[in-house]
Short mmCIF file of C-alpha atoms in Angstrom, two decimals:
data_model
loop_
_atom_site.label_atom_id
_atom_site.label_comp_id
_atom_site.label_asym_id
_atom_site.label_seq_id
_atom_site.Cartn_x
_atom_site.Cartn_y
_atom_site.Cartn_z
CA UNK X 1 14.80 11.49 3.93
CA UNK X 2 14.25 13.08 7.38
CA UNK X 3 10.46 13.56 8.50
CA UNK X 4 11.27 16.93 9.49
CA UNK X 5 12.66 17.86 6.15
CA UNK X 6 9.16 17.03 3.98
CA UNK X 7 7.12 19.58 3.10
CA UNK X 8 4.46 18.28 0.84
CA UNK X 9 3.53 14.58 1.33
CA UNK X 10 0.41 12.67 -0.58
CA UNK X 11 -1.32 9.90 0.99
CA UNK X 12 -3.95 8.05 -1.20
CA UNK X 13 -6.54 6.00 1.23
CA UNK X 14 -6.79 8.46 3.95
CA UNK X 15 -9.84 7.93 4.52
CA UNK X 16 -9.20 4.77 5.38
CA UNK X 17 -7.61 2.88 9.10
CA UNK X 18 -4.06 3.00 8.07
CA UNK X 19 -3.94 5.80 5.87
CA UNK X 20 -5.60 7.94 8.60
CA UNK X 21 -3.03 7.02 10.81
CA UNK X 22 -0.56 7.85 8.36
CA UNK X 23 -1.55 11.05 7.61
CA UNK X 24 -2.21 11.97 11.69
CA UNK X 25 1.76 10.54 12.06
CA UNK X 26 3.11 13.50 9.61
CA UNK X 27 0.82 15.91 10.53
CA UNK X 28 2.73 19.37 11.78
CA UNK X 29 3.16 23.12 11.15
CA UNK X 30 4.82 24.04 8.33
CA UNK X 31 4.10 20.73 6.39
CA UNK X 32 1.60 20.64 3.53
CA UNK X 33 -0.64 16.62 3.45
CA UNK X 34 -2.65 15.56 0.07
CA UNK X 35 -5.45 13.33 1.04
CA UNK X 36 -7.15 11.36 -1.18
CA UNK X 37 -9.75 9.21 0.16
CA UNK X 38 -13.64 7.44 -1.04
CA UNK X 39 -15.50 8.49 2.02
CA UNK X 40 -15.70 12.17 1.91
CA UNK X 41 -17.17 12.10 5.23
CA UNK X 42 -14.03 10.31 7.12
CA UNK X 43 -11.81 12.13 5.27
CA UNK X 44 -12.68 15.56 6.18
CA UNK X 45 -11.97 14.02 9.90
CA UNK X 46 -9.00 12.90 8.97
CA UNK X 47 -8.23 16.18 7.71
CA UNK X 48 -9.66 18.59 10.66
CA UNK X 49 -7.28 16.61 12.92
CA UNK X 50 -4.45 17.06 10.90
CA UNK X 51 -5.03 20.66 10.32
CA UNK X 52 -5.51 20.59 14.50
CA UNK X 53 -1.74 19.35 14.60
CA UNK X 54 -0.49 22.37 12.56
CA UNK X 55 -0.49 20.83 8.83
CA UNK X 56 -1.94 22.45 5.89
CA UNK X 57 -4.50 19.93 4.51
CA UNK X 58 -6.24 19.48 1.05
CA UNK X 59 -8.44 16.67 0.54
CA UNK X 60 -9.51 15.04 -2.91
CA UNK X 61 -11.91 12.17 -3.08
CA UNK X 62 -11.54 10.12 -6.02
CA UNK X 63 -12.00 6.92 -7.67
CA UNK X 64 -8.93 4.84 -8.41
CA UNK X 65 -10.59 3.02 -11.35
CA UNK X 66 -10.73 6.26 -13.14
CA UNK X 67 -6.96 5.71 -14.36
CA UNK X 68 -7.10 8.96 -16.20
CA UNK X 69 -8.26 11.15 -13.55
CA UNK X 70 -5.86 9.73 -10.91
CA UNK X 71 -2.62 10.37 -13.18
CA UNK X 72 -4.47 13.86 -13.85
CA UNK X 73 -4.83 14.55 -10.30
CA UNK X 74 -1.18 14.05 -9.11
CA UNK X 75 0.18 15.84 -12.44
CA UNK X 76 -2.27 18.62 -10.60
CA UNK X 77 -1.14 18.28 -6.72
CA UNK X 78 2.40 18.37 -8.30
CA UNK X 79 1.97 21.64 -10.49
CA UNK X 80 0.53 23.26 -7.44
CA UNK X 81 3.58 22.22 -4.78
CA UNK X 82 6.26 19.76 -5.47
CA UNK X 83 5.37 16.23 -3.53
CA UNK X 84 8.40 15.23 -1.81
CA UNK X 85 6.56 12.19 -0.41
CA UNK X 86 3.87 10.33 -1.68
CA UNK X 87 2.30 7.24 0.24
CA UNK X 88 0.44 5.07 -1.66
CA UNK X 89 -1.96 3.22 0.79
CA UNK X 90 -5.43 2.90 -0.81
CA UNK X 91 -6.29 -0.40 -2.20
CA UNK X 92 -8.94 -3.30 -2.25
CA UNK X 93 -8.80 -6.37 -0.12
CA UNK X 94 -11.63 -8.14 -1.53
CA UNK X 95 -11.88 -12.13 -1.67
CA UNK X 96 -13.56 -15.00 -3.68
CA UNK X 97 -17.16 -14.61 -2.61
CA UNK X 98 -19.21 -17.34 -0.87
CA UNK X 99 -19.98 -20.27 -3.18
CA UNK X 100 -17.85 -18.86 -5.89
CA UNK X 101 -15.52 -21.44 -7.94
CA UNK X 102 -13.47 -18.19 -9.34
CA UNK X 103 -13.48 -14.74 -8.46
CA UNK X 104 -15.71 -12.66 -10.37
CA UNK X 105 -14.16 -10.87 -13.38
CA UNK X 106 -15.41 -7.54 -12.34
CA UNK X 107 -13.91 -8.07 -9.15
CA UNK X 108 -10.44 -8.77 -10.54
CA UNK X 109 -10.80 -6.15 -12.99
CA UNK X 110 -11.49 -4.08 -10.07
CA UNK X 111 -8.74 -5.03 -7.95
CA UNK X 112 -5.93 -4.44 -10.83
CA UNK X 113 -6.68 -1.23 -11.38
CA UNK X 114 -7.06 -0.43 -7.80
CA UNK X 115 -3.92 -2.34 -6.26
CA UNK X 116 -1.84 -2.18 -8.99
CA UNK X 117 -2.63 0.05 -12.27
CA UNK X 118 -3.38 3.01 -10.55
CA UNK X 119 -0.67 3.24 -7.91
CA UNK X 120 1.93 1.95 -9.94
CA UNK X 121 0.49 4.89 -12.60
CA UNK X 122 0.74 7.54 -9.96
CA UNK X 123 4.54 6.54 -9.03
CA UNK X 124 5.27 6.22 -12.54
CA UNK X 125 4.31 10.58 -13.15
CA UNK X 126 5.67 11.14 -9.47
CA UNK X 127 8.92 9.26 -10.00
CA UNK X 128 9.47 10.97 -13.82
CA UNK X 129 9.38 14.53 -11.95
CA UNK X 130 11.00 13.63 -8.54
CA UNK X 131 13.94 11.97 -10.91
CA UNK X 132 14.37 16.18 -13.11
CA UNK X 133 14.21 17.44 -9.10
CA UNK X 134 16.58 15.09 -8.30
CA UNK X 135 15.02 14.43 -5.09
CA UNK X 136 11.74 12.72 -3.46
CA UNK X 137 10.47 9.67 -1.73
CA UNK X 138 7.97 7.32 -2.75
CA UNK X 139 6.08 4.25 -0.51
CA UNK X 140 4.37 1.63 -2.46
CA UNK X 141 1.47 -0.18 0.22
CA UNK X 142 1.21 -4.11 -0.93
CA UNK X 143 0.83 -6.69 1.35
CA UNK X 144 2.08 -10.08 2.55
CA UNK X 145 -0.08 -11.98 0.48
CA UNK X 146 1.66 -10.90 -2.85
CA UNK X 147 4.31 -13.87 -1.73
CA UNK X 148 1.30 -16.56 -1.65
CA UNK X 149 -0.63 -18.01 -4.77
CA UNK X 150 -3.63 -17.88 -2.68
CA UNK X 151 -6.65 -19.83 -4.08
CA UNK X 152 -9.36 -17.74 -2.43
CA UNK X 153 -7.83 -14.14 -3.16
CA UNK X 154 -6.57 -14.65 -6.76
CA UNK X 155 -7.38 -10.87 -7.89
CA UNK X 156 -5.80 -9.57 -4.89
CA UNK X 157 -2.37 -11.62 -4.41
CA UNK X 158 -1.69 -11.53 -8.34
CA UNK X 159 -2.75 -7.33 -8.12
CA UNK X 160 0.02 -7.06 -4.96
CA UNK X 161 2.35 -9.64 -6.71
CA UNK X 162 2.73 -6.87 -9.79
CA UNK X 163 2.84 -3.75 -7.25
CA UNK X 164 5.83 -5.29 -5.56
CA UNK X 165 8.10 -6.11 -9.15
CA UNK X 166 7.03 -2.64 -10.27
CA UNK X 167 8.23 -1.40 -6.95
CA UNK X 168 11.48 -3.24 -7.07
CA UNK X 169 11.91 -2.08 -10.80
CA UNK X 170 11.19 1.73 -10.10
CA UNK X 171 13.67 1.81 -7.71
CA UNK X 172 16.14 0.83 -9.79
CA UNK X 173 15.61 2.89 -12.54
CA UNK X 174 15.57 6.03 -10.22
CA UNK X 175 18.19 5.52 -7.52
CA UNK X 176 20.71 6.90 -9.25
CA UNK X 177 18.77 10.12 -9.47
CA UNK X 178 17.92 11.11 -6.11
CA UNK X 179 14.49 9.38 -5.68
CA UNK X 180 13.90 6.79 -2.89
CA UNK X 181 11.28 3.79 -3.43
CA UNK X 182 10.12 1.60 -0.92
CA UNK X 183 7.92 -1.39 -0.87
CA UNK X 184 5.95 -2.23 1.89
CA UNK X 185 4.50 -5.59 2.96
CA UNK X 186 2.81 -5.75 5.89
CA UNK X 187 0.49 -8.71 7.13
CA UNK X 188 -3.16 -8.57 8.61
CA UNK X 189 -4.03 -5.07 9.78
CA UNK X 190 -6.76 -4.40 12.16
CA UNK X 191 -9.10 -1.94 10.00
CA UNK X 192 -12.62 -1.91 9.59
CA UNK X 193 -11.76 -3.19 5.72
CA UNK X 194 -9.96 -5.85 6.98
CA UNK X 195 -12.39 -7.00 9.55
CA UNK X 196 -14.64 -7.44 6.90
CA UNK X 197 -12.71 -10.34 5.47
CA UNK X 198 -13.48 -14.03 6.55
CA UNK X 199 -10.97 -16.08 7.95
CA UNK X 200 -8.36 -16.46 10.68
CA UNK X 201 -5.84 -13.21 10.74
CA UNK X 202 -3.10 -14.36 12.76
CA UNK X 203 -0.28 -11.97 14.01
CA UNK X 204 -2.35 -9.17 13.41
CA UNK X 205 -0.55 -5.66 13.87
CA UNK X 206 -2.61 -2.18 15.20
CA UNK X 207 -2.58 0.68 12.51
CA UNK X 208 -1.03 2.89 14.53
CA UNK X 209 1.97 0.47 14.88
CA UNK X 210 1.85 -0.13 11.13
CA UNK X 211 2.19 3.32 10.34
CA UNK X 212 5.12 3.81 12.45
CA UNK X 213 6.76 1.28 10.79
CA UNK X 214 5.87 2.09 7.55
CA UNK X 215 7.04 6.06 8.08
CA UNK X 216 10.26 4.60 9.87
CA UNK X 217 10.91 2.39 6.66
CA UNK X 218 10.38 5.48 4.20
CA UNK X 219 12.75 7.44 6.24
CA UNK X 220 15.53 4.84 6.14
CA UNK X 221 14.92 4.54 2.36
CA UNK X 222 14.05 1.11 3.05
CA UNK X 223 13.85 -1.29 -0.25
CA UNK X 224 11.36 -3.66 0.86
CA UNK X 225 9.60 -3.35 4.67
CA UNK X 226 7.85 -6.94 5.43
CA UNK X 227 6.38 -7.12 8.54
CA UNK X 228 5.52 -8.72 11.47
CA UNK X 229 8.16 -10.72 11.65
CA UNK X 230 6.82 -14.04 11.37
CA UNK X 231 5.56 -13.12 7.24
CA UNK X 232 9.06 -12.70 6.57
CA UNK X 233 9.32 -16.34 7.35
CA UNK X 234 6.61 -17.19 5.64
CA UNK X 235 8.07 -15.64 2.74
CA UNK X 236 10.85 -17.99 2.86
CA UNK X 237 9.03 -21.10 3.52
CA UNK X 238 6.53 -20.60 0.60
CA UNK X 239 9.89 -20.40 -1.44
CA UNK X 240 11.42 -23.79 0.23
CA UNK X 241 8.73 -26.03 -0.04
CA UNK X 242 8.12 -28.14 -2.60
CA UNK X 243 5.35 -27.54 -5.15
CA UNK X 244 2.97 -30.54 -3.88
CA UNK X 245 3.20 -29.44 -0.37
CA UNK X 246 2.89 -25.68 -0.81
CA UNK X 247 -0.23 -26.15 -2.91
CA UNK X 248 -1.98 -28.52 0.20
CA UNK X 249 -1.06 -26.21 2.54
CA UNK X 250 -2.40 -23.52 0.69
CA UNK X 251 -5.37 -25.31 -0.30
CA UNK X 252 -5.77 -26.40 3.55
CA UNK X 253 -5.68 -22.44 4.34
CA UNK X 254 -8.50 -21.31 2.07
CA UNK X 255 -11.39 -19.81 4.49
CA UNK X 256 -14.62 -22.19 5.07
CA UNK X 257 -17.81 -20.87 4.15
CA UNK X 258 -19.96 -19.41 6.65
#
């Protein structure tokens, strides 16, 4: 699906450093961009530099917990123009607080709906119509850590882990119709979110670059986009090891406390 050929694209977590990026990336005349996004405030400047570009903006701010209201919301966008590209960025990056044995359950309540339930929701409507249309992209935003039982991010590997099966699945079930799923796994990004996180974050990538990859992997119809490089390995070694040794090394990863 050619860039120049999309009309009406949705990006959840505009607001946000990649997601902003994102939406700045497909801003141009004649193209319509959804934004969603928490912070009102940084999405309207998201949005005033898109509409700066040429692009017809609308923003919605919303809460991805609300289930409901989110699968409402894109059965709403849809009835008013036909998405022909939706980018599911927003999600939750938190970790196992200091001091904390376990996650807390809120928290990994929290990050199921956000990282998993609601986008997987939202593809599920936007796939259904796409599929009658018979055309239609949609990118699914995980994350490298959905390859990794990490012991300090339970709630947010496991929420990634089930993004990037349904994903996989989705695709299948509506290739042969005309609609294009892609799965994207990208390592540490440098956002304000993910500054906030403790720990090392080694081959960290720019959101700028990020998006460009991302939009160069929906426009290939790319199945599954894992980058850098070096996660891809990763990937594979977390596979190859044996049990004992994964779980040290995994163990030997987890973040000291401050």
């Amino acid at each position: 699906m050619n860039k120049s050929s999309l009309d009406c694209i949705l990006i959840t977590g505009a607001s946000g450093g990649l997601g902003a990026e994102l939406a700045q990336s497909y801003a141009m005349s004649g193209r319509t961009l959804l934004l969603w996004g928490r912070d009102r405030t940084r999405l309207e400047s998201v949005a005033t530099r898109c509409r700066a570009a040429g692009a017809e903006v609308r923003v919605r701010q919303l809460d991805l917990t609300d289930i409901s209201a989110a699968i409402a919301a894109v059965e709403d966008e849809d009835d008013t123009g036909a998405i022909t590209l939706a980018l599911l960025v927003a999600g939750t990056g938190e970790v196992r607080a200091s001091g904390d044995v376990v996650e807390d359950a809120a928290q990994v309540a929290r990050l199921g709906l956000v990282n998993y339930v609601a986008p997987a929701a939202m593809a599920a409507v936007l796939a259904r119509r796409m599929a009658h249309r018979r055309k239609g992209g949609i990118v699914l935003v995980g994350s490298a850590a959905a390859f990794h039982s990490l012991p300090f991010a339970t709630g947010y590997a496991g929420s990634k882990a089930g993004l990037l099966r349904f994903g996989d699945a989705l695709r299948l079930s509506v290739r042969k119709h005309g609609v294009r799923v892609t799965v994207v796994s990208p390592g540490f990004i440098n956002t304000a979110a993910e500054r906030g996180n403790i720990g090392p974050r080694p081959f960290q990538v720019e959101p700028t670059d990020a998006a460009a990859r991302i939009a160069a992997a929906a426009e290939r119809g790319v199945r599954h986009a894992i980058f850098p490089w070096p996660f891809r390995v990763l990937r594979w070694f977390d596979r190859m090891l044996p049990s004992t040794w994964r779980d040290r090394l995994l163990l030997a990863l987890t973040p000291r406390e401050r």
